[in-house]
PDB file of C-alpha atoms in Angstrom:
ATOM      1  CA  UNK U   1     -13.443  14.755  19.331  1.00 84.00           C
ATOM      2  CA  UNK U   2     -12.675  11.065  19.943  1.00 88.00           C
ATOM      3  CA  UNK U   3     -15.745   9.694  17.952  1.00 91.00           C
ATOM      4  CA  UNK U   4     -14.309  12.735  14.659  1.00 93.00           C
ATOM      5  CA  UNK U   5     -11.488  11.062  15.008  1.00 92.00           C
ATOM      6  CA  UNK U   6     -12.830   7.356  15.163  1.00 93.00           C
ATOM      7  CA  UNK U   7     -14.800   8.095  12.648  1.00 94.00           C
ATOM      8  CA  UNK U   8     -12.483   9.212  10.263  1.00 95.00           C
ATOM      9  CA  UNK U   9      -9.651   6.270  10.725  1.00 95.00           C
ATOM     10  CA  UNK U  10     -12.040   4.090  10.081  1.00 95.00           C
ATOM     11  CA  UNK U  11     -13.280   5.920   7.292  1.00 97.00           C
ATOM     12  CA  UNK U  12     -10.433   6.414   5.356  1.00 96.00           C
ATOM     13  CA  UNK U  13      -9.390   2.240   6.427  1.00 95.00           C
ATOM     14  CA  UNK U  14     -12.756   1.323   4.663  1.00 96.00           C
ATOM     15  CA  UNK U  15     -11.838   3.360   1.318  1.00 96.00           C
ATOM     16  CA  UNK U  16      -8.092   2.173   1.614  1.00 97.00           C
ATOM     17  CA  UNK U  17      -9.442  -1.273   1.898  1.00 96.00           C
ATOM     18  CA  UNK U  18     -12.181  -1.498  -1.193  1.00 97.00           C
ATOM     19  CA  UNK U  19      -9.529   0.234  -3.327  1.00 96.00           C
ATOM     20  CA  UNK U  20      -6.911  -2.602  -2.519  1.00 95.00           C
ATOM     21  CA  UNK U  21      -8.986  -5.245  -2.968  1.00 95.00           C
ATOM     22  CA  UNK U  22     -10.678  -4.011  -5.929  1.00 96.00           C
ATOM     23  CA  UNK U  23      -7.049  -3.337  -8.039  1.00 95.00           C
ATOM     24  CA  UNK U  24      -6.214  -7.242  -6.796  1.00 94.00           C
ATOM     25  CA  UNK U  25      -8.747  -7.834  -9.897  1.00 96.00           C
ATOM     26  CA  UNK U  26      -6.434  -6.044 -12.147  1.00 95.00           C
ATOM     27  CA  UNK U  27      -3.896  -9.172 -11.291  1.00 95.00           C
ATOM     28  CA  UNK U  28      -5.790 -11.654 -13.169  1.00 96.00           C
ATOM     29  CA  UNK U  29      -6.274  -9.146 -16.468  1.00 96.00           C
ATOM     30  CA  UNK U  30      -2.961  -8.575 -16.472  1.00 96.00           C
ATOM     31  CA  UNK U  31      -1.292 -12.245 -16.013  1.00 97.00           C
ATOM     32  CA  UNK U  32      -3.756 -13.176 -19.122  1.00 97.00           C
ATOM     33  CA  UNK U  33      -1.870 -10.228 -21.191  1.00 96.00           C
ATOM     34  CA  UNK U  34       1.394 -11.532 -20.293  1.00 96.00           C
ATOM     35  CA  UNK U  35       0.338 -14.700 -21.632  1.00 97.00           C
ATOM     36  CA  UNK U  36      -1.141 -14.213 -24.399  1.00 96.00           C
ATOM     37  CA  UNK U  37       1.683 -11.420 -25.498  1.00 95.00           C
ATOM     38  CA  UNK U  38       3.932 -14.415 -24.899  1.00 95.00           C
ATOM     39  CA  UNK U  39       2.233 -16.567 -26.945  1.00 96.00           C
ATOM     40  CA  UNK U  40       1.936 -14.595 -29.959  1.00 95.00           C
ATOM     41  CA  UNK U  41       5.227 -13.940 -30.095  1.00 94.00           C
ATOM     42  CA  UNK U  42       6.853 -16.859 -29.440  1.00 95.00           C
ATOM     43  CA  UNK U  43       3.943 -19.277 -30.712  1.00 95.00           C
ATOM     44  CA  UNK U  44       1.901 -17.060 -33.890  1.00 94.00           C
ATOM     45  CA  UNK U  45       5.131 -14.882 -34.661  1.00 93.00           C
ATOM     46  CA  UNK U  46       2.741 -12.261 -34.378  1.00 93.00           C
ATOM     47  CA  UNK U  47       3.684  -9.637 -31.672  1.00 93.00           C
ATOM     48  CA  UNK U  48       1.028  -7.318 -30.181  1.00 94.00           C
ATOM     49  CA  UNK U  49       1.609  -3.849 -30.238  1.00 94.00           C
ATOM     50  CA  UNK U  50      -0.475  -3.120 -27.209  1.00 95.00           C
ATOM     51  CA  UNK U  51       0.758  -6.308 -24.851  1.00 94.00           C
ATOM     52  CA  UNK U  52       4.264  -4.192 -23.283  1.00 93.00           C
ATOM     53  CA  UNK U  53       2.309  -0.910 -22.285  1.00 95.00           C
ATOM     54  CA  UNK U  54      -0.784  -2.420 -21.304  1.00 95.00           C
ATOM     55  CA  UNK U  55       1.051  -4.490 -18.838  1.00 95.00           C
ATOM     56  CA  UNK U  56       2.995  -1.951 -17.928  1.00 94.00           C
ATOM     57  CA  UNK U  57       0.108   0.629 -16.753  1.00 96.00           C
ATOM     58  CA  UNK U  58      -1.479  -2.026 -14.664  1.00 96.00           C
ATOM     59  CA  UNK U  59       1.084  -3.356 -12.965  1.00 96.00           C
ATOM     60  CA  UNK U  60       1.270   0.384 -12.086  1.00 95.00           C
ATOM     61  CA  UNK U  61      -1.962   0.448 -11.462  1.00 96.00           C
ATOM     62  CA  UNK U  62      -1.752  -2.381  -9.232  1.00 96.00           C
ATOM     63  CA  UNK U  63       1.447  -1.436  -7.455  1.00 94.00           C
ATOM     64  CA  UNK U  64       0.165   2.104  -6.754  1.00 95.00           C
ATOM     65  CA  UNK U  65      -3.204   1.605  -5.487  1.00 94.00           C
ATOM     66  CA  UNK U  66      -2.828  -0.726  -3.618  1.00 94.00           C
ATOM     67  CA  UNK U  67       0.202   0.724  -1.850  1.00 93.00           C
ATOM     68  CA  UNK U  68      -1.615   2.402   0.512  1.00 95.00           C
ATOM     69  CA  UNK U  69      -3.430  -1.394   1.026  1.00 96.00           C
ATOM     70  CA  UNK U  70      -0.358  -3.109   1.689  1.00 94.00           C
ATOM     71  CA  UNK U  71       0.758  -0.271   4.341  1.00 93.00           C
ATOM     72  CA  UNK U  72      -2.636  -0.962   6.344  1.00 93.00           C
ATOM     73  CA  UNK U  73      -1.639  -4.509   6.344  1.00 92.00           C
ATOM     74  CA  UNK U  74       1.624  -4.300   7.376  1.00 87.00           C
ATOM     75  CA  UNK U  75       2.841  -6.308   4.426  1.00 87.00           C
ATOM     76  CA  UNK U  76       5.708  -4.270   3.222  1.00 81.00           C
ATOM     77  CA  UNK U  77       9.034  -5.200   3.968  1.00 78.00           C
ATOM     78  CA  UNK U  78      10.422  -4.073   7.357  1.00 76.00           C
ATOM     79  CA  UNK U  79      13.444  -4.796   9.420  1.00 76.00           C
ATOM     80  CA  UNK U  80      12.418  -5.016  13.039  1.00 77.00           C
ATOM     81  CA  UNK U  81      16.076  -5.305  14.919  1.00 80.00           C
ATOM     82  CA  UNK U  82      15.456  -2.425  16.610  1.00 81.00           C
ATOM     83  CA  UNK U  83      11.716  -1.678  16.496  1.00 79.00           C
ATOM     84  CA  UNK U  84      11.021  -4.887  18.115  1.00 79.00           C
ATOM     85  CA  UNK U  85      13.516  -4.193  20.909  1.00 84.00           C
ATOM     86  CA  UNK U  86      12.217  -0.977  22.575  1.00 86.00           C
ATOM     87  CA  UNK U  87       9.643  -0.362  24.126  1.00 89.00           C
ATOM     88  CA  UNK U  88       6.830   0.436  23.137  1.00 89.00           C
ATOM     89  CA  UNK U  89       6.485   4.424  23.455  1.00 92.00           C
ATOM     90  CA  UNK U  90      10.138   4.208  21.699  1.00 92.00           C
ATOM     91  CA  UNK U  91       8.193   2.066  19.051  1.00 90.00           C
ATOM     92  CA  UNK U  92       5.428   4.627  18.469  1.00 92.00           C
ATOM     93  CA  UNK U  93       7.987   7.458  18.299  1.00 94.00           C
ATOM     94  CA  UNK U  94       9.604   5.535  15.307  1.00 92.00           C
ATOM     95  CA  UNK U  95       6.327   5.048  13.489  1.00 93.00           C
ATOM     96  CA  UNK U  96       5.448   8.700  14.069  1.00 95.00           C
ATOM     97  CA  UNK U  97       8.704   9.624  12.981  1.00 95.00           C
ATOM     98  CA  UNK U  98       7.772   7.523   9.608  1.00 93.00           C
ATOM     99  CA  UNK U  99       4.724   8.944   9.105  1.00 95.00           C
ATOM    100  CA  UNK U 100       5.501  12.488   8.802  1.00 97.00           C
ATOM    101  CA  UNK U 101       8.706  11.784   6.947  1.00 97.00           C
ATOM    102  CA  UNK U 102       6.658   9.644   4.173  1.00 96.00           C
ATOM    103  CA  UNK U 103       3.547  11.806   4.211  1.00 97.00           C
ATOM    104  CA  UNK U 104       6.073  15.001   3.616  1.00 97.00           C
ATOM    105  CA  UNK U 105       7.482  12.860   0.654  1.00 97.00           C
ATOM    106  CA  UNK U 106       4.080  11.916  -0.536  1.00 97.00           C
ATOM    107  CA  UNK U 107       3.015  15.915  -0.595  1.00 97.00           C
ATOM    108  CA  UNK U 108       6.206  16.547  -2.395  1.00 97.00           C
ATOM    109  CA  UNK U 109       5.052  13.194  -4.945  1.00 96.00           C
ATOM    110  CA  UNK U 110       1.724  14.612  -5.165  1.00 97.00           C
ATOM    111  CA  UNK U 111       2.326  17.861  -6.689  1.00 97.00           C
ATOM    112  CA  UNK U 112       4.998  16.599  -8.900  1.00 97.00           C
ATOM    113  CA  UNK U 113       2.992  13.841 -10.659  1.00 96.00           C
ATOM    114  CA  UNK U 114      -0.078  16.640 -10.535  1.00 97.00           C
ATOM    115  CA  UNK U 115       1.585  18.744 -12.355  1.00 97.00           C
ATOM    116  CA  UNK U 116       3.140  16.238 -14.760  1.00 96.00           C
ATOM    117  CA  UNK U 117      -0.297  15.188 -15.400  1.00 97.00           C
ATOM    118  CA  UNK U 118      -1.634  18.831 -16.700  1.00 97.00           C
ATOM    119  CA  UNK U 119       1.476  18.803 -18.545  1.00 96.00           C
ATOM    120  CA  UNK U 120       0.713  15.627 -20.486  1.00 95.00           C
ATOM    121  CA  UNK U 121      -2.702  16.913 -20.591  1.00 95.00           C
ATOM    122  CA  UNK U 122      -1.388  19.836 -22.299  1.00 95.00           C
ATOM    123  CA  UNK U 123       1.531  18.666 -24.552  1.00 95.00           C
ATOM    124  CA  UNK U 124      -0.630  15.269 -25.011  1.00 93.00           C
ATOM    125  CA  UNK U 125       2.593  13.178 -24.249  1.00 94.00           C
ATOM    126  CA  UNK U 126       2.168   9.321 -25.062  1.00 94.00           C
ATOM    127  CA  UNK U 127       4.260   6.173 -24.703  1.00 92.00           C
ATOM    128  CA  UNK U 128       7.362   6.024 -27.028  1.00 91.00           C
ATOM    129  CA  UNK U 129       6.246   3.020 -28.842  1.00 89.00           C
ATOM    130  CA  UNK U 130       4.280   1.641 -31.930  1.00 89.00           C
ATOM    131  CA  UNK U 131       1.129   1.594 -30.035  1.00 93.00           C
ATOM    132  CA  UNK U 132       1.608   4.892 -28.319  1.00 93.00           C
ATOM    133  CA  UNK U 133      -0.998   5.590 -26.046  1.00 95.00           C
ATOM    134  CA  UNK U 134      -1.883   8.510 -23.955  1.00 95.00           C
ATOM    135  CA  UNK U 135       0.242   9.175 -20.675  1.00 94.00           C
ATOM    136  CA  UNK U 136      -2.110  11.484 -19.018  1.00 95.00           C
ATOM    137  CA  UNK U 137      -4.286   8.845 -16.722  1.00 95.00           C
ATOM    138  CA  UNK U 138      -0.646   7.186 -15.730  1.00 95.00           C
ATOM    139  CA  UNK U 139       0.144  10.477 -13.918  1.00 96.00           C
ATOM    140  CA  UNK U 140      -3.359  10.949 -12.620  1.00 96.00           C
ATOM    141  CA  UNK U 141      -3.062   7.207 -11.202  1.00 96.00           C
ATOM    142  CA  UNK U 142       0.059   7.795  -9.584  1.00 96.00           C
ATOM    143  CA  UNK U 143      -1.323  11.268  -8.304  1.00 97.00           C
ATOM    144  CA  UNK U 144      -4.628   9.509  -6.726  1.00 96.00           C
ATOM    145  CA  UNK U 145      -2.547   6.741  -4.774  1.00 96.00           C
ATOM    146  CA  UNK U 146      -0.389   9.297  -3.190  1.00 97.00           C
ATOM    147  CA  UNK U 147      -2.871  11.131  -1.933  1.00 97.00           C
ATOM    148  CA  UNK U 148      -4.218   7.688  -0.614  1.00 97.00           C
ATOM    149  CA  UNK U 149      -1.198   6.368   0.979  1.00 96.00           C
ATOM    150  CA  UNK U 150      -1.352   9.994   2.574  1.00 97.00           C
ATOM    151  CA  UNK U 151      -4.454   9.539   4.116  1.00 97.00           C
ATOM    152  CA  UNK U 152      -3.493   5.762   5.446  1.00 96.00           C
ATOM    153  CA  UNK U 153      -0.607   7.372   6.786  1.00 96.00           C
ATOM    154  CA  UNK U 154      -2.655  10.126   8.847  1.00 96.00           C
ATOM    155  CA  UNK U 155      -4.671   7.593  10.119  1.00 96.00           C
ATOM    156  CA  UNK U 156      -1.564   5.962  11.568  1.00 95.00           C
ATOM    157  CA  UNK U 157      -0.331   9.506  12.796  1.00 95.00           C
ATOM    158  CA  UNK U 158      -3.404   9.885  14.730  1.00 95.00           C
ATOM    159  CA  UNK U 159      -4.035   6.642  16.868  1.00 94.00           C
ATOM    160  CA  UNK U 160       0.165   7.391  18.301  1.00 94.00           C
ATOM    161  CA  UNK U 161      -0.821  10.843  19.374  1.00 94.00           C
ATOM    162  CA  UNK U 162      -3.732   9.364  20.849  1.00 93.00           C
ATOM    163  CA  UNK U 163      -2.425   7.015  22.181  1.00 93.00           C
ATOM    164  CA  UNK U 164       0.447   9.462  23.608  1.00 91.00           C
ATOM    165  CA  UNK U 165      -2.621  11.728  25.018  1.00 90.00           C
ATOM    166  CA  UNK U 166      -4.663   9.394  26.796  1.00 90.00           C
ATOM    167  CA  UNK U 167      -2.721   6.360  27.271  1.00 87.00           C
ATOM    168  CA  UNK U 168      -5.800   4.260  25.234  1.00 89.00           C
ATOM    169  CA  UNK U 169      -5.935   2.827  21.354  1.00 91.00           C
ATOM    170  CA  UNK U 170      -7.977   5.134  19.521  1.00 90.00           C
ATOM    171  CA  UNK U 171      -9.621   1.770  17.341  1.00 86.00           C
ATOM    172  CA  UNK U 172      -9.397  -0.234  20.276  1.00 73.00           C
ATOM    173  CA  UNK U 173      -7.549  -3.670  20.384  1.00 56.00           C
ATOM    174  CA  UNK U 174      -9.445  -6.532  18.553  1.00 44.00           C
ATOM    175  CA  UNK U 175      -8.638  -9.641  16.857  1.00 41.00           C
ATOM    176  CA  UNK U 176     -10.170  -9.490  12.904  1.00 46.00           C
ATOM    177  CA  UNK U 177     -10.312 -13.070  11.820  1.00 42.00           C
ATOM    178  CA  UNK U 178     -10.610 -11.914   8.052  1.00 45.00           C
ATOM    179  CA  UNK U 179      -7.229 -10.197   8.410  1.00 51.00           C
ATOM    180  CA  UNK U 180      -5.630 -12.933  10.729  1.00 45.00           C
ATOM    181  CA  UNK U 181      -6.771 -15.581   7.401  1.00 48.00           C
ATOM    182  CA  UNK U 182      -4.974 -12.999   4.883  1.00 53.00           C
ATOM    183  CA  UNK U 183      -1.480 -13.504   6.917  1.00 52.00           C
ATOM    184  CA  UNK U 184      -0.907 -16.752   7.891  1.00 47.00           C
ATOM    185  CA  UNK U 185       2.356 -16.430   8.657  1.00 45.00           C
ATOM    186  CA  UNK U 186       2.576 -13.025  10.068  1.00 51.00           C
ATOM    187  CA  UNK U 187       5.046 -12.390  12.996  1.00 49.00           C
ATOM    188  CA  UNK U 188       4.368 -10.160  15.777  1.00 50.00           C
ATOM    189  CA  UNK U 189       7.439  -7.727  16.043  1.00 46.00           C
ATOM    190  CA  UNK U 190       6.261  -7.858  19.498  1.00 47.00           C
ATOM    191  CA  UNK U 191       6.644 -11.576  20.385  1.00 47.00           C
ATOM    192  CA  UNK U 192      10.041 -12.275  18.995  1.00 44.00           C
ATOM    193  CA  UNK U 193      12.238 -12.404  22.380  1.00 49.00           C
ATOM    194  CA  UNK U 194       9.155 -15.414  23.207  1.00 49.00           C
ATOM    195  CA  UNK U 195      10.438 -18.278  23.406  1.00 48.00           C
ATOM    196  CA  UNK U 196       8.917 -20.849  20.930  1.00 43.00           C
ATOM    197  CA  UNK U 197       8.641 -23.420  23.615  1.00 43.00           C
ATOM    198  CA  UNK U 198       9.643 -24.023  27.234  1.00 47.00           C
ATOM    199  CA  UNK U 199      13.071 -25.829  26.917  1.00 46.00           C
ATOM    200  CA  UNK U 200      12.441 -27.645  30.719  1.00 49.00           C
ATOM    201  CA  UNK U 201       9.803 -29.212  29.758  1.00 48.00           C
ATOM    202  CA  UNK U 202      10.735 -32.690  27.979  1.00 51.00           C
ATOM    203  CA  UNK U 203       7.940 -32.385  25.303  1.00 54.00           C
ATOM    204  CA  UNK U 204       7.371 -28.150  25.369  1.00 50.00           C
ATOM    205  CA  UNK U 205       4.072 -27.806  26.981  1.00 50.00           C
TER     206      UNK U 205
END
């Protein structure tokens, strides 16, 4: 059972992964839109009619898919008062707590944007602009990254209870330099009552 459930963490980590980094190539496509929107406009007097909503679906592209990403990395916002004050059983009973709460919101997200999606398939619903174009891979988009940040979220779900049940981390504990180069400047929630040098010592060391 430990090696099924190994197995899929990591499994579903790899996919979360390649997705995130693969929409981070969206970033460059759509900073070159912006520009160039902005320079006809402002420079040719000549206005796309495509720049707004082609921006505008891949920054959601971008924002969605790689949601799930930026979960696995920790890099969304969080206010650790209190997490970082308990212990840590209290600390895995919060994140727990999270993850059922946001995959129960992400089921409820799911089906929603699923069945807006047969709906624009049906009604063929587009943008309300010149340009107009088709809504129904928007909804689809939104649909695949919930069910994404779903599985990211189970992942989480499992190594607590495991570590609940046997006392052990499911991945084990390891250092990734890769990750450890992506955030510089990332804070351990678990080192801020350290103190950032020993105040008898005349120099620190």
């Amino acid at each position: 059972m430990t090696l099924v459930l190994r197995g899929y963490c990591q499994f579903i980590r790899y996919v979360v992964r390649f997705i995130g980094r693969s929409v981070s190539y969206l970033l460059p496509v759509l900073a070159g839109i912006v520009a160039y929107e902005v320079f006809a406009r402002y420079i040719l007097d000549k206005p796309t009619i495509w720049g707004y909503d082609s921006s505008l679906f891949l920054f959601g592209y971008i924002a969605a898919l790689g949601g799930a990403y930026a979960q696995q990395k920790e890099a969304h916002i969080n206010v650790d008062i209190v997490h970082g004050k308990v212990s840590e059983k209290v600390r895995r009973l919060f994140d727990m707590t999270t993850a059922i709460l946001a995959i129960g919101f992400l089921a409820v997200m799911t089906k929603m944007c699923f069945g807006m999606f047969l709906e624009s398939m049906e009604f063929h619903y587009k943008t309300q602009s010149e340009w107009a174009p088709p809504m129904n891979h928007f909804w689809l988009m939104v649909t695949i990254s919930a069910v994404i940040f779903i599985a990211q979220y189970s992942t989480e779900l499992i190594q607590n209870i495991f570590w609940f049940v046997t006392g052990r981390e499911l991945l084990g504990e390891h250092c990734d330099l890769s990750e450890l180069s992506e955030q510089p400047f990332r804070v351990d929630s678990h080192q801020i009552d350290k103190p950032a040098f020993d105040k008898e010592s005349p120099d620190g060391n």
